[in-house]
CSV table of C-alpha atoms and ligand atoms in Angstrom, one decimal:
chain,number,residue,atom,x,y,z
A,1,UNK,CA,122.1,78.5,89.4
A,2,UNK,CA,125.6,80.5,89.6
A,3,UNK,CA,127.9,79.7,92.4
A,4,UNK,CA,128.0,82.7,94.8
A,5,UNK,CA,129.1,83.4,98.0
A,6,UNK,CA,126.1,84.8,99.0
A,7,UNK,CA,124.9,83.1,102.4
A,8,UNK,CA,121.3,82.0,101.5
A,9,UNK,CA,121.2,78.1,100.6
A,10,UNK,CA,121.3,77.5,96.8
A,11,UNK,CA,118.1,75.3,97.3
A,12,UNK,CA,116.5,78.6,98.7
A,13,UNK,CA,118.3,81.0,96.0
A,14,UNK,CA,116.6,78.5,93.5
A,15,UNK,CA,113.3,78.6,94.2
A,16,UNK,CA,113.0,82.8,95.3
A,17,UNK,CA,114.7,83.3,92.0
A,18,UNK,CA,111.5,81.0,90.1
A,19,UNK,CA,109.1,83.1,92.4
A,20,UNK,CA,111.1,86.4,91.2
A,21,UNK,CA,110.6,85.3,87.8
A,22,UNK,CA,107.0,84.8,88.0
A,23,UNK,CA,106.6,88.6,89.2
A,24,UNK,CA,109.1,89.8,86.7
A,25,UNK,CA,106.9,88.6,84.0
A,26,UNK,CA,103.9,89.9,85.2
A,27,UNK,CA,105.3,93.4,85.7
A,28,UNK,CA,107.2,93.8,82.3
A,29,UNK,CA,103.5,93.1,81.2
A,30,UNK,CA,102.2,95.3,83.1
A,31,UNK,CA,104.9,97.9,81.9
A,32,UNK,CA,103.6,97.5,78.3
A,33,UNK,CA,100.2,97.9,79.0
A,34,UNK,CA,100.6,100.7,80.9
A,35,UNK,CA,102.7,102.4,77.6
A,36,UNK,CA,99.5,101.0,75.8
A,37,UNK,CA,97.1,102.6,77.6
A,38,UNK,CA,98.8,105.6,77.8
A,39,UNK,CA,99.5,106.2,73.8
A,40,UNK,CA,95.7,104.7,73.2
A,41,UNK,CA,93.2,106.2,76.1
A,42,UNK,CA,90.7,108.8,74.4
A,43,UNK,CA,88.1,110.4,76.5
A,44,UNK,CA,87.6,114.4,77.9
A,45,UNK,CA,90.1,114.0,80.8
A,46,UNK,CA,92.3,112.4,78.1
A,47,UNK,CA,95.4,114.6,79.5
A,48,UNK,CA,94.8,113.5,83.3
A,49,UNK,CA,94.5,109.6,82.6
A,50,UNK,CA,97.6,109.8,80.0
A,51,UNK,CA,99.8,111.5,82.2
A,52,UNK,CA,98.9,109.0,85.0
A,53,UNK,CA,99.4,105.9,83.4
A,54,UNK,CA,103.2,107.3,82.3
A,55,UNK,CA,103.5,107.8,85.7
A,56,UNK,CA,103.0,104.8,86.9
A,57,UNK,CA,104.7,102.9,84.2
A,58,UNK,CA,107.8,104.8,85.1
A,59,UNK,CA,107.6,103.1,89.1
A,60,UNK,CA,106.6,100.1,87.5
A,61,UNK,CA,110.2,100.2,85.4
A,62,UNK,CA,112.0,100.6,88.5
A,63,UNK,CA,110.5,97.4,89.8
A,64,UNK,CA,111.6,95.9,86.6
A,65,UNK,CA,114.7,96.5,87.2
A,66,UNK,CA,115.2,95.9,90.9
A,67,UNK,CA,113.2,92.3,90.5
A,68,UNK,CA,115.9,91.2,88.0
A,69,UNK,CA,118.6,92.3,89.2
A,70,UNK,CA,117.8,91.1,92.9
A,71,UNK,CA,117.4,87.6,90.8
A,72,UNK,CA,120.9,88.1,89.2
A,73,UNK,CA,122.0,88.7,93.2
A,74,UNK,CA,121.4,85.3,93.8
A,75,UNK,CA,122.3,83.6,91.0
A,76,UNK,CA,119.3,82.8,89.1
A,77,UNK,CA,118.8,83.9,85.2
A,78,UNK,CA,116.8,87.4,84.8
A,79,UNK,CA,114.5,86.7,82.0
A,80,UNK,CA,113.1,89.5,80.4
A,81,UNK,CA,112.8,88.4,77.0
A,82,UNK,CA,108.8,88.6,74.8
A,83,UNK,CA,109.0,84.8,74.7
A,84,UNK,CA,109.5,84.1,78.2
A,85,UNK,CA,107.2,86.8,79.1
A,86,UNK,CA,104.7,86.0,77.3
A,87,UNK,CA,104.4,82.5,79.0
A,88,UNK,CA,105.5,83.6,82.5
A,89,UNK,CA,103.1,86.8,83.0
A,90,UNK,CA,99.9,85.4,85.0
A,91,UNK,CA,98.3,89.1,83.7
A,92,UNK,CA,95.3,89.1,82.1
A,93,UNK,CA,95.5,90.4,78.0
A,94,UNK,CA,95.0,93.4,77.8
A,95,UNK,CA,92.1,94.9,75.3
A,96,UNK,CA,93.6,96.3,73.0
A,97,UNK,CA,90.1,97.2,71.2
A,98,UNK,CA,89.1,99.3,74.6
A,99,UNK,CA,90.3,102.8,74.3
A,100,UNK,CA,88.2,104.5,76.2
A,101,UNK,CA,89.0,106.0,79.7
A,102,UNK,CA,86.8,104.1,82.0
A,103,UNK,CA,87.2,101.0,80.2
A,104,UNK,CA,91.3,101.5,80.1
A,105,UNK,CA,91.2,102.4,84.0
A,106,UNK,CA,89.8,99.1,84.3
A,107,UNK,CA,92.0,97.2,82.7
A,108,UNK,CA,95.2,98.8,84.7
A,109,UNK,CA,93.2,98.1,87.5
A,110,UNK,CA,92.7,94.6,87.2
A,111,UNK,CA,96.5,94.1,86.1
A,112,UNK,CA,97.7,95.9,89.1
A,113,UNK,CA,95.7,93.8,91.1
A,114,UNK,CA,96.7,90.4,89.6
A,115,UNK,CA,100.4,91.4,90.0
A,116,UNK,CA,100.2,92.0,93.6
A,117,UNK,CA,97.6,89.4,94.2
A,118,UNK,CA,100.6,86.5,94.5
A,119,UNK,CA,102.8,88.6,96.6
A,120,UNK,CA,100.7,89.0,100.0
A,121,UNK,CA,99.1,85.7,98.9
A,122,UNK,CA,101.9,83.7,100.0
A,123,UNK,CA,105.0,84.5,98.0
A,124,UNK,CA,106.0,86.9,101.1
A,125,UNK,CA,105.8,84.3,103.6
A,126,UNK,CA,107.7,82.1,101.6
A,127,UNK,CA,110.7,84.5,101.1
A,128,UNK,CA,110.6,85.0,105.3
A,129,UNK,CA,110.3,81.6,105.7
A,130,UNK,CA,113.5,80.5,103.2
A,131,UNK,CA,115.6,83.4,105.3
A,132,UNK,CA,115.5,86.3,102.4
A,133,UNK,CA,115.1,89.3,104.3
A,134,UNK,CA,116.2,91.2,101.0
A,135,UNK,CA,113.5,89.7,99.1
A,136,UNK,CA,110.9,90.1,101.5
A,137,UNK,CA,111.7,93.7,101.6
A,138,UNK,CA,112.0,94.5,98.1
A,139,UNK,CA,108.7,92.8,97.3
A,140,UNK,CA,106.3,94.9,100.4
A,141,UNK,CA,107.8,97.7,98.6
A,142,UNK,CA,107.0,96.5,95.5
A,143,UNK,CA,103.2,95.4,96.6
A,144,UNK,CA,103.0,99.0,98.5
A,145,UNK,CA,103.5,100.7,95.2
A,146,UNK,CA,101.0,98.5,93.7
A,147,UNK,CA,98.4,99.3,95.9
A,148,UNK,CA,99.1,103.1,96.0
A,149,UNK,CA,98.3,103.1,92.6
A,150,UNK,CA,95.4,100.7,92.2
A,151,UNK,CA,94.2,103.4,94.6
A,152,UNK,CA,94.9,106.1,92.0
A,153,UNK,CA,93.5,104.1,89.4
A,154,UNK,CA,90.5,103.3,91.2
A,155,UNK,CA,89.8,106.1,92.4
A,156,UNK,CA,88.7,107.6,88.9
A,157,UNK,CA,86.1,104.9,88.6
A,158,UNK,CA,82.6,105.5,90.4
B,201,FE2,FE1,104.6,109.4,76.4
């Protein structure tokens, strides 16, 4: 960890910034499925389901972004890199072979869900607990967003 002046305890700033990591690596997954469902999908409302999945890959960047850099904040290492990704991100793989639309929707769906799954699962409670407001905020956002568009997502499957 980097000394900071920041007024959390470095024991707490250590283990939020291991929790941030383990979302971080499951949403820079998600980020590249989403870019691989959205070049792949085939189906009639091809246009609809494209344009969606952009969309939500683009709130999904911001996420990205805001999870690392609120890890950089308190002094922890961002890491972003294939490698670490690859064995951080609790997502399942996506299917690359599926390029359909309902079986695409599917597959964002279940992603969505297994990135918010940890946050109101305990990962909230432990941010309160250790005194991170900043966290704890960031990361309702973060599962709100989530949720909106598992919603979305959803909402195209019977
Ligand atoms: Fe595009």
């Amino acid at each position: 960890m980097r000394p900071t002046r920041n007024s959390l305890s470095e024991e707490a700033r250590r283990h939020i910034s291991a929790e941030l990591n383990a979302v971080l690596a499951s949403l820079i997954d998600l980020s590249l499925q989403l870019k691989q469902a959205h070049w792949n999908v085939r189906g009639p409302a091809f246009i609809a389901i494209h344009e969606l999945f952009d969309t939500i890959h683009g709130e999904v960047e911001e996420y990205v972004d805001s999870v690392a850099e609120r890890i950089a904040s308190l002094g922890g290492r961002a890491d972003g890199t294939v490698e670490l990704v690859r064995s951080g991100s609790k997502l399942p793989v996506y299917p690359v072979s599926v390029t359909d639309i309902e079986g695409s929707l599917k597959a964002i769906a279940g992603s969505l869900a297994a990135v918010d799954k940890p946050i109101g699962g305990g990962l909230l409670d432990r941010c309160d607990e250790l005194g991170d407001a900043v966290s704890v905020d960031l990361l309702t956002t973060l599962s709100a967003m989530l949720q909106k568009n598992l919603w979305f997502v959803e909402s195209h499957l019977s």
